[in-house]
PDB file of C-alpha atoms in Angstrom:
ATOM      1  CA  MET A   1     -72.436 144.350 -76.824  1.00 91.00           C
ATOM      2  CA  LYS A   2     -69.875 142.333 -74.779  1.00 95.00           C
ATOM      3  CA  TYR A   3     -66.533 143.903 -73.802  1.00 97.00           C
ATOM      4  CA  ASN A   4     -63.387 142.357 -72.322  1.00 97.00           C
ATOM      5  CA  VAL A   5     -61.947 144.571 -69.604  1.00 97.00           C
ATOM      6  CA  GLU A   6     -58.460 144.402 -68.093  1.00 97.00           C
ATOM      7  CA  VAL A   7     -57.496 146.579 -65.105  1.00 98.00           C
ATOM      8  CA  LYS A   8     -53.751 146.788 -64.300  1.00 97.00           C
ATOM      9  CA  ILE A   9     -53.186 147.870 -60.698  1.00 97.00           C
ATOM     10  CA  SER A  10     -49.745 148.848 -59.389  1.00 96.00           C
ATOM     11  CA  LEU A  11     -48.404 150.742 -56.417  1.00 96.00           C
ATOM     12  CA  LYS A  12     -47.500 154.383 -57.024  1.00 95.00           C
ATOM     13  CA  LYS A  13     -43.795 155.234 -57.473  1.00 91.00           C
ATOM     14  CA  GLY A  14     -42.048 155.612 -54.129  1.00 90.00           C
ATOM     15  CA  MET A  15     -44.571 153.440 -52.274  1.00 92.00           C
ATOM     16  CA  LEU A  16     -43.034 150.612 -50.238  1.00 93.00           C
ATOM     17  CA  ASN A  17     -43.840 147.253 -51.854  1.00 95.00           C
ATOM     18  CA  PRO A  18     -43.379 144.561 -49.164  1.00 95.00           C
ATOM     19  CA  GLU A  19     -44.465 141.787 -51.546  1.00 95.00           C
ATOM     20  CA  ALA A  20     -41.799 142.755 -54.088  1.00 96.00           C
ATOM     21  CA  SER A  21     -39.034 143.152 -51.496  1.00 96.00           C
ATOM     22  CA  THR A  22     -39.906 139.756 -50.012  1.00 96.00           C
ATOM     23  CA  ILE A  23     -39.691 138.172 -53.470  1.00 96.00           C
ATOM     24  CA  GLN A  24     -36.332 139.871 -54.125  1.00 96.00           C
ATOM     25  CA  ARG A  25     -34.915 138.661 -50.767  1.00 97.00           C
ATOM     26  CA  ALA A  26     -36.204 135.126 -51.315  1.00 97.00           C
ATOM     27  CA  LEU A  27     -34.655 135.018 -54.797  1.00 96.00           C
ATOM     28  CA  ALA A  28     -31.365 136.267 -53.319  1.00 96.00           C
ATOM     29  CA  LEU A  29     -31.456 133.424 -50.746  1.00 96.00           C
ATOM     30  CA  LEU A  30     -31.809 130.998 -53.664  1.00 96.00           C
ATOM     31  CA  GLY A  31     -28.798 132.625 -55.303  1.00 95.00           C
ATOM     32  CA  TYR A  32     -30.513 134.811 -57.921  1.00 96.00           C
ATOM     33  CA  ASN A  33     -29.330 138.408 -58.097  1.00 94.00           C
ATOM     34  CA  VAL A  34     -32.280 140.525 -59.265  1.00 96.00           C
ATOM     35  CA  HIS A  35     -32.952 144.269 -58.915  1.00 95.00           C
ATOM     36  CA  GLU A  36     -35.881 146.720 -59.049  1.00 95.00           C
ATOM     37  CA  THR A  37     -38.460 144.025 -58.235  1.00 96.00           C
ATOM     38  CA  ASP A  38     -42.055 145.174 -58.618  1.00 96.00           C
ATOM     39  CA  THR A  39     -45.470 143.524 -58.665  1.00 97.00           C
ATOM     40  CA  ILE A  40     -48.603 144.317 -60.684  1.00 97.00           C
ATOM     41  CA  ASP A  41     -52.088 142.854 -60.244  1.00 97.00           C
ATOM     42  CA  ILE A  42     -54.422 142.407 -63.197  1.00 97.00           C
ATOM     43  CA  VAL A  43     -58.177 141.950 -62.837  1.00 97.00           C
ATOM     44  CA  LYS A  44     -59.922 140.716 -65.982  1.00 97.00           C
ATOM     45  CA  PHE A  45     -63.665 140.382 -66.635  1.00 97.00           C
ATOM     46  CA  SER A  46     -66.302 140.780 -69.331  1.00 97.00           C
ATOM     47  CA  MET A  47     -69.263 143.156 -69.356  1.00 96.00           C
ATOM     48  CA  ASP A  48     -72.405 143.792 -71.396  1.00 95.00           C
ATOM     49  CA  GLU A  49     -72.889 147.457 -72.319  1.00 94.00           C
ATOM     50  CA  ASP A  50     -74.133 149.609 -75.187  1.00 93.00           C
ATOM     51  CA  SER A  51     -70.905 151.523 -75.766  1.00 93.00           C
ATOM     52  CA  GLU A  52     -67.218 151.519 -74.862  1.00 94.00           C
ATOM     53  CA  GLU A  53     -67.702 154.929 -73.256  1.00 95.00           C
ATOM     54  CA  LEU A  54     -70.253 153.509 -70.794  1.00 95.00           C
ATOM     55  CA  VAL A  55     -67.922 150.608 -69.969  1.00 96.00           C
ATOM     56  CA  LYS A  56     -65.048 153.030 -69.361  1.00 96.00           C
ATOM     57  CA  ASN A  57     -67.106 155.161 -66.953  1.00 96.00           C
ATOM     58  CA  GLU A  58     -68.370 152.139 -65.038  1.00 96.00           C
ATOM     59  CA  VAL A  59     -64.895 150.596 -64.729  1.00 97.00           C
ATOM     60  CA  GLU A  60     -63.449 153.938 -63.541  1.00 96.00           C
ATOM     61  CA  ASP A  61     -66.150 153.887 -60.869  1.00 96.00           C
ATOM     62  CA  MET A  62     -65.315 150.283 -59.929  1.00 96.00           C
ATOM     63  CA  CYS A  63     -61.641 151.227 -59.555  1.00 96.00           C
ATOM     64  CA  GLN A  64     -62.438 154.188 -57.333  1.00 95.00           C
ATOM     65  CA  ARG A  65     -64.908 152.279 -55.186  1.00 95.00           C
ATOM     66  CA  LEU A  66     -63.502 148.754 -54.948  1.00 95.00           C
ATOM     67  CA  LEU A  67     -60.620 147.535 -57.098  1.00 96.00           C
ATOM     68  CA  CYS A  68     -57.984 150.118 -56.130  1.00 95.00           C
ATOM     69  CA  ASN A  69     -57.039 152.466 -53.333  1.00 94.00           C
ATOM     70  CA  PRO A  70     -56.565 155.729 -55.269  1.00 91.00           C
ATOM     71  CA  VAL A  71     -54.206 157.021 -52.538  1.00 94.00           C
ATOM     72  CA  ILE A  72     -51.551 154.330 -53.091  1.00 95.00           C
ATOM     73  CA  HIS A  73     -52.443 152.688 -56.401  1.00 96.00           C
ATOM     74  CA  ASP A  74     -52.135 153.630 -60.045  1.00 96.00           C
ATOM     75  CA  TYR A  75     -54.395 151.782 -62.474  1.00 97.00           C
ATOM     76  CA  MET A  76     -54.730 151.357 -66.228  1.00 97.00           C
ATOM     77  CA  ILE A  77     -57.930 150.247 -67.925  1.00 97.00           C
ATOM     78  CA  ASP A  78     -57.881 148.310 -71.187  1.00 97.00           C
ATOM     79  CA  ILE A  79     -61.215 147.684 -72.959  1.00 97.00           C
ATOM     80  CA  ASN A  80     -61.756 145.529 -76.060  1.00 96.00           C
ATOM     81  CA  PRO A  81     -64.978 144.506 -77.765  1.00 94.00           C
ATOM     82  CA  GLN A  82     -65.444 140.736 -77.531  1.00 90.00           C
ATOM     83  CA  GLU A  83     -65.445 138.965 -80.890  1.00 81.00           C
ATOM     84  CA  ASP A  84     -68.480 136.652 -81.182  1.00 68.00           C
TER      85      ASP A  84
ATOM     86  CA  MET B   1     -25.897 143.240 -70.077  1.00 91.00           C
ATOM     87  CA  LYS B   2     -29.058 144.295 -68.161  1.00 95.00           C
ATOM     88  CA  TYR B   3     -32.425 142.677 -68.958  1.00 97.00           C
ATOM     89  CA  ASN B   4     -35.965 143.602 -67.891  1.00 97.00           C
ATOM     90  CA  VAL B   5     -37.952 140.508 -66.990  1.00 97.00           C
ATOM     91  CA  GLU B   6     -41.725 140.215 -66.590  1.00 97.00           C
ATOM     92  CA  VAL B   7     -43.332 136.995 -65.312  1.00 98.00           C
ATOM     93  CA  LYS B   8     -47.126 136.699 -65.777  1.00 97.00           C
ATOM     94  CA  ILE B   9     -48.616 134.163 -63.359  1.00 97.00           C
ATOM     95  CA  SER B  10     -52.208 132.929 -63.637  1.00 96.00           C
ATOM     96  CA  LEU B  11     -54.174 129.997 -62.342  1.00 96.00           C
ATOM     97  CA  LYS B  12     -54.624 127.071 -64.751  1.00 95.00           C
ATOM     98  CA  LYS B  13     -57.984 126.784 -66.553  1.00 91.00           C
ATOM     99  CA  GLY B  14     -60.545 125.066 -64.358  1.00 90.00           C
ATOM    100  CA  MET B  15     -58.819 125.999 -61.106  1.00 92.00           C
ATOM    101  CA  LEU B  16     -61.061 127.698 -58.530  1.00 93.00           C
ATOM    102  CA  ASN B  17     -60.052 131.361 -58.157  1.00 95.00           C
ATOM    103  CA  PRO B  18     -61.419 132.579 -54.799  1.00 95.00           C
ATOM    104  CA  GLU B  19     -59.914 136.050 -55.281  1.00 95.00           C
ATOM    105  CA  ALA B  20     -61.694 136.498 -58.608  1.00 96.00           C
ATOM    106  CA  SER B  21     -65.041 135.170 -57.360  1.00 96.00           C
ATOM    107  CA  THR B  22     -64.838 137.476 -54.321  1.00 96.00           C
ATOM    108  CA  ILE B  23     -64.202 140.455 -56.608  1.00 96.00           C
ATOM    109  CA  GLN B  24     -67.120 139.459 -58.855  1.00 96.00           C
ATOM    110  CA  ARG B  25     -69.492 139.110 -55.866  1.00 97.00           C
ATOM    111  CA  ALA B  26     -68.354 142.433 -54.371  1.00 97.00           C
ATOM    112  CA  LEU B  27     -68.867 144.195 -57.720  1.00 96.00           C
ATOM    113  CA  ALA B  28     -72.346 142.653 -57.943  1.00 96.00           C
ATOM    114  CA  LEU B  29     -73.165 144.013 -54.466  1.00 96.00           C
ATOM    115  CA  LEU B  30     -72.195 147.459 -55.742  1.00 96.00           C
ATOM    116  CA  GLY B  31     -74.510 146.967 -58.696  1.00 95.00           C
ATOM    117  CA  TYR B  32     -71.977 146.075 -61.403  1.00 96.00           C
ATOM    118  CA  ASN B  33     -72.833 143.037 -63.509  1.00 94.00           C
ATOM    119  CA  VAL B  34     -69.534 141.468 -64.638  1.00 96.00           C
ATOM    120  CA  HIS B  35     -68.732 137.935 -65.837  1.00 95.00           C
ATOM    121  CA  GLU B  36     -65.719 135.609 -66.243  1.00 95.00           C
ATOM    122  CA  THR B  37     -63.654 137.466 -63.628  1.00 96.00           C
ATOM    123  CA  ASP B  38     -60.017 136.368 -63.476  1.00 96.00           C
ATOM    124  CA  THR B  39     -56.848 137.621 -61.815  1.00 97.00           C
ATOM    125  CA  ILE B  40     -53.234 137.622 -63.014  1.00 97.00           C
ATOM    126  CA  ASP B  41     -50.121 138.483 -61.018  1.00 97.00           C
ATOM    127  CA  ILE B  42     -47.085 140.062 -62.675  1.00 97.00           C
ATOM    128  CA  VAL B  43     -43.623 140.054 -61.111  1.00 97.00           C
ATOM    129  CA  LYS B  44     -41.154 142.443 -62.751  1.00 97.00           C
ATOM    130  CA  PHE B  45     -37.426 142.788 -62.100  1.00 97.00           C
ATOM    131  CA  SER B  46     -34.111 143.460 -63.839  1.00 97.00           C
ATOM    132  CA  MET B  47     -31.109 141.157 -64.091  1.00 96.00           C
ATOM    133  CA  ASP B  48     -27.480 141.298 -65.227  1.00 95.00           C
ATOM    134  CA  GLU B  49     -26.520 138.439 -67.548  1.00 94.00           C
ATOM    135  CA  ASP B  50     -24.378 137.733 -70.589  1.00 93.00           C
ATOM    136  CA  SER B  51     -27.180 136.492 -72.846  1.00 94.00           C
ATOM    137  CA  GLU B  52     -30.962 136.346 -73.095  1.00 94.00           C
ATOM    138  CA  GLU B  53     -30.698 132.553 -73.129  1.00 95.00           C
ATOM    139  CA  LEU B  54     -29.036 132.540 -69.706  1.00 95.00           C
ATOM    140  CA  VAL B  55     -31.705 134.894 -68.345  1.00 96.00           C
ATOM    141  CA  LYS B  56     -34.467 132.670 -69.729  1.00 96.00           C
ATOM    142  CA  ASN B  57     -33.022 129.551 -68.058  1.00 96.00           C
ATOM    143  CA  GLU B  58     -32.543 131.292 -64.727  1.00 96.00           C
ATOM    144  CA  VAL B  59     -36.058 132.763 -64.737  1.00 97.00           C
ATOM    145  CA  GLU B  60     -37.556 129.355 -65.637  1.00 96.00           C
ATOM    146  CA  ASP B  61     -35.717 128.015 -62.598  1.00 96.00           C
ATOM    147  CA  MET B  62     -37.033 130.845 -60.406  1.00 96.00           C
ATOM    148  CA  CYS B  63     -40.573 130.075 -61.542  1.00 96.00           C
ATOM    149  CA  GLN B  64     -40.238 126.393 -60.758  1.00 95.00           C
ATOM    150  CA  ARG B  65     -38.606 126.966 -57.382  1.00 95.00           C
ATOM    151  CA  LEU B  66     -40.283 130.089 -55.995  1.00 95.00           C
ATOM    152  CA  LEU B  67     -42.507 132.333 -58.074  1.00 96.00           C
ATOM    153  CA  CYS B  68     -45.135 129.772 -59.142  1.00 95.00           C
ATOM    154  CA  ASN B  69     -46.666 126.493 -58.088  1.00 94.00           C
ATOM    155  CA  PRO B  70     -46.360 124.487 -61.347  1.00 91.00           C
ATOM    156  CA  VAL B  71     -49.272 122.270 -60.260  1.00 94.00           C
ATOM    157  CA  ILE B  72     -51.865 125.067 -60.251  1.00 95.00           C
ATOM    158  CA  HIS B  73     -50.192 127.966 -62.072  1.00 96.00           C
ATOM    159  CA  ASP B  74     -49.413 128.797 -65.689  1.00 96.00           C
ATOM    160  CA  TYR B  75     -46.687 131.370 -66.282  1.00 97.00           C
ATOM    161  CA  MET B  76     -45.350 133.426 -69.195  1.00 97.00           C
ATOM    162  CA  ILE B  77     -41.872 134.961 -69.225  1.00 97.00           C
ATOM    163  CA  ASP B  78     -41.153 138.168 -71.141  1.00 97.00           C
ATOM    164  CA  ILE B  79     -37.495 139.297 -71.436  1.00 97.00           C
ATOM    165  CA  ASN B  80     -36.267 142.580 -72.938  1.00 96.00           C
ATOM    166  CA  PRO B  81     -32.766 144.032 -73.018  1.00 94.00           C
ATOM    167  CA  GLN B  82     -32.658 147.251 -70.999  1.00 90.00           C
ATOM    168  CA  GLU B  83     -31.851 150.360 -73.066  1.00 81.00           C
ATOM    169  CA  ASP B  84     -29.014 152.320 -71.401  1.00 67.00           C
TER     170      ASP B  84
END
């Protein structure tokens, strides 16, 4: 069965986010006053597997091994069966 | 009033996504068979404004001027009043 997978990757609370602070400073230079800027990356893909459980285990593995750095990142996995 | 703003930025359909294809190839090297890999960036921040309409206009402006490249990116703006 085909599954759509979405992995949301964000920096852990308290981690310095240079990308977000650069965006906030650049917006301020353009005259926009924003606060608490943060960035999140989403990786989306589809996978063929027999069960959602198998997909979940494999994606956890992918996060640990490639997609995230477990020391500085938090991640959330969202799995949905693909409608044919 | 304070508003939470979330801007979802993705490449337009048909655009080459080197980041996504690199992720897909790297996952394949690790033995994971995934398809249709895509990436989305989210920028989140909070803003003080008198109305949601004003926030929407300002954020549209930010997208056009800084956050996105309208030629290659699609973007979606999500605005929610911040509960005190």
